[in-house]
Amino acid sequence: MAVRTVLRMGDPRLLQVARPVEHFGTPELRELIADMEDTMRALNGAGLAAPQIGVGLRVVIFGLISNPRYPGAEPVPQTVLINPRLTFLDAETEDGWEGCLSVPGMRGLVPRSLRLRYSGFDAEGNPIERSVEGFHARVVQHECDHLDGILYPMRIRDLRNFGFSDALFPGDFPGED
Ligand code: NI
């Protein structure tokens, strides 16, 4: 287990499409997930995708109980999601502020689908299927975008709504990033 270096926007590895996991329950997969969990926890992330630590596999983790980077956000269960598939449940989107460990110190206003169903597998290959909304749905969309080489700034509709966290929200995120 180890805290790994998180790649930052500009690194071409963040723009690649990740490949599906073929073998579940392996020591290598468990080690990858343990490293991702250590890294996410060390940086107060709400989620992390394997490509962010330079591993081109379709693995994301996310979860939030209380997090100084996202004050007031509703809780999201700690989840390991592999080979995810998303099904959007309505056409409606909602703008919300996002940050990303690969874009440190910044926030942007990003439209996301309000409700979706996601499916995939945990580390042992057990199926996962959930219908979610709100911040949970937003986090899943953000993390799964990483698997397709998409970073949240690419989805901002008006770049006036993109900037440094402490300039956008003075005093709101002490010690972040
Ligand atoms: Ni991110």
mmCIF file of C-alpha atoms and ligand atoms in Angstrom:
data_model
loop_
_atom_site.group_PDB
_atom_site.id
_atom_site.type_symbol
_atom_site.label_atom_id
_atom_site.label_comp_id
_atom_site.label_asym_id
_atom_site.label_seq_id
_atom_site.Cartn_x
_atom_site.Cartn_y
_atom_site.Cartn_z
ATOM 1 C CA MET A 1 0.000 0.000 0.000
ATOM 2 C CA ALA A 2 1.283 3.414 -0.898
ATOM 3 C CA VAL A 3 0.311 6.959 -1.673
ATOM 4 C CA ARG A 4 0.991 7.337 -5.393
ATOM 5 C CA THR A 5 1.745 10.444 -7.423
ATOM 6 C CA VAL A 6 -1.383 11.876 -9.035
ATOM 7 C CA LEU A 7 -0.862 12.940 -12.640
ATOM 8 C CA ARG A 8 -1.788 16.529 -13.394
ATOM 9 C CA MET A 9 -3.688 17.954 -16.350
ATOM 10 C CA GLY A 10 -1.289 18.246 -19.256
ATOM 11 C CA ASP A 11 0.034 14.723 -18.836
ATOM 12 C CA PRO A 12 -1.033 12.837 -21.979
ATOM 13 C CA ARG A 13 -1.782 9.695 -19.964
ATOM 14 C CA LEU A 14 -4.859 11.459 -18.584
ATOM 15 C CA LEU A 15 -6.254 11.735 -22.120
ATOM 16 C CA GLN A 16 -6.124 8.044 -22.986
ATOM 17 C CA VAL A 17 -9.062 5.651 -22.999
ATOM 18 C CA ALA A 18 -8.530 3.044 -20.289
ATOM 19 C CA ARG A 19 -8.978 -0.667 -20.973
ATOM 20 C CA PRO A 20 -11.343 -3.033 -19.142
ATOM 21 C CA VAL A 21 -10.182 -5.210 -16.251
ATOM 22 C CA GLU A 22 -10.230 -8.850 -17.338
ATOM 23 C CA HIS A 23 -9.232 -10.674 -14.143
ATOM 24 C CA PHE A 24 -10.835 -9.997 -10.776
ATOM 25 C CA GLY A 25 -9.632 -10.887 -7.304
ATOM 26 C CA THR A 26 -5.956 -10.837 -8.268
ATOM 27 C CA PRO A 27 -3.203 -9.537 -5.977
ATOM 28 C CA GLU A 28 -2.342 -6.902 -8.597
ATOM 29 C CA LEU A 29 -5.899 -5.562 -8.679
ATOM 30 C CA ARG A 30 -6.165 -5.526 -4.877
ATOM 31 C CA GLU A 31 -2.850 -3.674 -4.645
ATOM 32 C CA LEU A 32 -3.958 -1.111 -7.228
ATOM 33 C CA ILE A 33 -7.151 -0.440 -5.280
ATOM 34 C CA ALA A 34 -5.310 -0.206 -1.945
ATOM 35 C CA ASP A 35 -2.931 2.343 -3.484
ATOM 36 C CA MET A 36 -5.845 4.303 -4.920
ATOM 37 C CA GLU A 37 -7.579 4.343 -1.527
ATOM 38 C CA ASP A 38 -4.413 5.490 0.239
ATOM 39 C CA THR A 39 -3.866 8.205 -2.346
ATOM 40 C CA MET A 40 -7.453 9.453 -2.291
ATOM 41 C CA ARG A 41 -7.496 9.546 1.502
ATOM 42 C CA ALA A 42 -4.140 11.341 1.747
ATOM 43 C CA LEU A 43 -5.363 14.089 -0.588
ATOM 44 C CA ASN A 44 -8.936 14.361 0.745
ATOM 45 C CA GLY A 45 -10.350 13.353 -2.629
ATOM 46 C CA ALA A 46 -13.986 12.347 -3.128
ATOM 47 C CA GLY A 47 -12.939 9.971 -5.877
ATOM 48 C CA LEU A 48 -10.017 8.740 -7.919
ATOM 49 C CA ALA A 49 -9.662 6.910 -11.219
ATOM 50 C CA ALA A 50 -6.807 4.518 -11.994
ATOM 51 C CA PRO A 51 -5.531 6.621 -14.944
ATOM 52 C CA GLN A 52 -4.856 9.431 -12.474
ATOM 53 C CA ILE A 53 -2.047 7.338 -10.996
ATOM 54 C CA GLY A 54 -0.881 6.267 -14.427
ATOM 55 C CA VAL A 55 -2.704 2.926 -14.638
ATOM 56 C CA GLY A 56 -4.811 2.615 -17.781
ATOM 57 C CA LEU A 57 -7.517 0.328 -16.375
ATOM 58 C CA ARG A 58 -11.243 0.969 -15.956
ATOM 59 C CA VAL A 59 -11.173 1.209 -12.166
ATOM 60 C CA VAL A 60 -12.613 4.062 -10.104
ATOM 61 C CA ILE A 61 -13.117 4.548 -6.400
ATOM 62 C CA PHE A 62 -15.236 7.163 -4.703
ATOM 63 C CA GLY A 63 -16.961 7.922 -1.440
ATOM 64 C CA LEU A 64 -17.580 10.752 0.928
ATOM 65 C CA ILE A 65 -18.588 10.889 4.568
ATOM 66 C CA SER A 66 -17.469 14.383 5.386
ATOM 67 C CA ASN A 67 -14.761 16.071 3.409
ATOM 68 C CA PRO A 68 -13.240 19.528 3.854
ATOM 69 C CA ARG A 69 -12.929 19.825 0.064
ATOM 70 C CA TYR A 70 -16.712 19.375 -0.307
ATOM 71 C CA PRO A 71 -18.412 20.979 2.680
ATOM 72 C CA GLY A 72 -22.134 20.308 2.796
ATOM 73 C CA ALA A 73 -22.121 17.559 0.163
ATOM 74 C CA GLU A 74 -24.421 14.631 0.859
ATOM 75 C CA PRO A 75 -22.697 11.362 1.877
ATOM 76 C CA VAL A 76 -21.693 8.875 -0.833
ATOM 77 C CA PRO A 77 -20.898 5.252 0.136
ATOM 78 C CA GLN A 78 -17.289 4.135 -0.240
ATOM 79 C CA THR A 79 -17.304 2.261 -3.535
ATOM 80 C CA VAL A 80 -14.889 0.420 -5.797
ATOM 81 C CA LEU A 81 -16.345 0.314 -9.298
ATOM 82 C CA ILE A 82 -14.691 -1.595 -12.128
ATOM 83 C CA ASN A 83 -15.674 -1.640 -15.811
ATOM 84 C CA PRO A 84 -18.533 0.773 -15.114
ATOM 85 C CA ARG A 85 -21.507 1.372 -17.362
ATOM 86 C CA LEU A 86 -23.703 4.432 -16.914
ATOM 87 C CA THR A 87 -27.326 4.785 -17.997
ATOM 88 C CA PHE A 88 -28.759 8.289 -17.750
ATOM 89 C CA LEU A 89 -32.292 8.280 -16.342
ATOM 90 C CA ASP A 90 -33.415 11.681 -17.555
ATOM 91 C CA ALA A 91 -32.256 14.364 -19.923
ATOM 92 C CA GLU A 92 -32.066 17.018 -17.222
ATOM 93 C CA THR A 93 -28.684 18.354 -16.153
ATOM 94 C CA GLU A 94 -27.659 20.471 -13.235
ATOM 95 C CA ASP A 95 -24.618 22.725 -12.883
ATOM 96 C CA GLY A 96 -22.382 22.047 -9.906
ATOM 97 C CA TRP A 97 -18.880 22.995 -8.791
ATOM 98 C CA GLU A 98 -16.221 20.318 -9.245
ATOM 99 C CA GLY A 99 -12.593 19.942 -8.404
ATOM 100 C CA CYS A 100 -10.139 17.237 -9.352
ATOM 101 C CA LEU A 101 -6.906 15.971 -7.821
ATOM 102 C CA SER A 102 -5.399 16.208 -11.321
ATOM 103 C CA VAL A 103 -6.321 19.908 -11.517
ATOM 104 C CA PRO A 104 -5.146 20.998 -8.080
ATOM 105 C CA GLY A 105 -6.341 24.240 -6.557
ATOM 106 C CA MET A 106 -9.076 24.879 -9.110
ATOM 107 C CA ARG A 107 -12.847 24.596 -9.431
ATOM 108 C CA GLY A 108 -15.237 24.718 -12.339
ATOM 109 C CA LEU A 109 -18.986 24.734 -12.871
ATOM 110 C CA VAL A 110 -19.919 21.559 -14.738
ATOM 111 C CA PRO A 111 -23.286 20.350 -16.056
ATOM 112 C CA ARG A 112 -24.058 16.733 -15.129
ATOM 113 C CA SER A 113 -27.064 14.458 -15.422
ATOM 114 C CA LEU A 114 -29.182 14.560 -12.289
ATOM 115 C CA ARG A 115 -30.064 10.869 -12.128
ATOM 116 C CA LEU A 116 -28.411 7.766 -13.482
ATOM 117 C CA ARG A 117 -28.049 4.045 -13.020
ATOM 118 C CA TYR A 118 -24.566 2.587 -12.843
ATOM 119 C CA SER A 119 -23.376 -0.967 -12.972
ATOM 120 C CA GLY A 120 -20.032 -2.675 -12.836
ATOM 121 C CA PHE A 121 -18.041 -4.938 -10.525
ATOM 122 C CA ASP A 122 -16.171 -4.771 -7.272
ATOM 123 C CA ALA A 123 -12.570 -5.994 -6.887
ATOM 124 C CA GLU A 124 -13.695 -9.607 -6.486
ATOM 125 C CA GLY A 125 -15.940 -9.501 -9.545
ATOM 126 C CA ASN A 126 -19.246 -9.203 -7.680
ATOM 127 C CA PRO A 127 -21.784 -7.177 -9.660
ATOM 128 C CA ILE A 128 -22.813 -3.715 -8.493
ATOM 129 C CA GLU A 129 -25.915 -1.899 -9.681
ATOM 130 C CA ARG A 130 -27.310 1.324 -8.232
ATOM 131 C CA SER A 131 -29.641 4.140 -9.202
ATOM 132 C CA VAL A 132 -28.410 7.433 -7.785
ATOM 133 C CA GLU A 133 -28.916 11.165 -8.010
ATOM 134 C CA GLY A 134 -27.406 14.447 -6.907
ATOM 135 C CA PHE A 135 -23.810 14.586 -5.715
ATOM 136 C CA HIS A 136 -23.444 10.787 -5.890
ATOM 137 C CA ALA A 137 -24.439 10.880 -9.588
ATOM 138 C CA ARG A 138 -22.046 13.784 -10.185
ATOM 139 C CA VAL A 139 -19.067 12.005 -8.601
ATOM 140 C CA VAL A 140 -19.678 8.857 -10.644
ATOM 141 C CA GLN A 141 -19.858 10.840 -13.884
ATOM 142 C CA HIS A 142 -16.673 12.747 -13.033
ATOM 143 C CA GLU A 143 -14.717 9.582 -12.187
ATOM 144 C CA CYS A 144 -15.978 7.580 -15.162
ATOM 145 C CA ASP A 145 -15.047 10.471 -17.473
ATOM 146 C CA HIS A 146 -11.427 9.883 -16.430
ATOM 147 C CA LEU A 147 -11.653 6.394 -17.959
ATOM 148 C CA ASP A 148 -12.413 7.980 -21.315
ATOM 149 C CA GLY A 149 -9.693 10.614 -21.082
ATOM 150 C CA ILE A 150 -12.083 13.436 -20.178
ATOM 151 C CA LEU A 151 -11.197 15.991 -17.503
ATOM 152 C CA TYR A 152 -13.911 18.202 -16.032
ATOM 153 C CA PRO A 153 -12.582 21.482 -17.540
ATOM 154 C CA MET A 154 -13.460 20.012 -20.960
ATOM 155 C CA ARG A 155 -17.127 20.017 -19.888
ATOM 156 C CA ILE A 156 -17.335 23.570 -18.532
ATOM 157 C CA ARG A 157 -19.776 25.511 -20.709
ATOM 158 C CA ASP A 158 -18.647 29.006 -19.710
ATOM 159 C CA LEU A 159 -14.970 29.322 -18.805
ATOM 160 C CA ARG A 160 -15.765 32.354 -16.677
ATOM 161 C CA ASN A 161 -16.939 29.683 -14.232
ATOM 162 C CA PHE A 162 -13.458 28.169 -13.922
ATOM 163 C CA GLY A 163 -10.793 29.413 -11.580
ATOM 164 C CA PHE A 164 -8.680 29.029 -8.506
ATOM 165 C CA SER A 165 -10.633 27.749 -5.504
ATOM 166 C CA ASP A 166 -9.388 30.422 -3.122
ATOM 167 C CA ALA A 167 -10.184 33.205 -5.590
ATOM 168 C CA LEU A 168 -13.649 31.851 -6.357
ATOM 169 C CA PHE A 169 -14.528 31.015 -2.751
ATOM 170 C CA PRO A 170 -12.300 32.996 -0.374
ATOM 171 C CA GLY A 171 -11.986 31.248 2.965
ATOM 172 C CA ASP A 172 -14.171 28.275 2.017
ATOM 173 C CA PHE A 173 -11.530 25.641 1.467
ATOM 174 C CA PRO A 174 -8.788 26.165 4.058
ATOM 175 C CA GLY A 175 -5.690 24.164 3.300
ATOM 176 C CA GLU A 176 -7.001 22.524 0.195
ATOM 177 C CA ASP A 177 -4.809 21.305 -2.628
HETATM 178 NI NI NI B 1 -10.945 13.992 -11.226
#
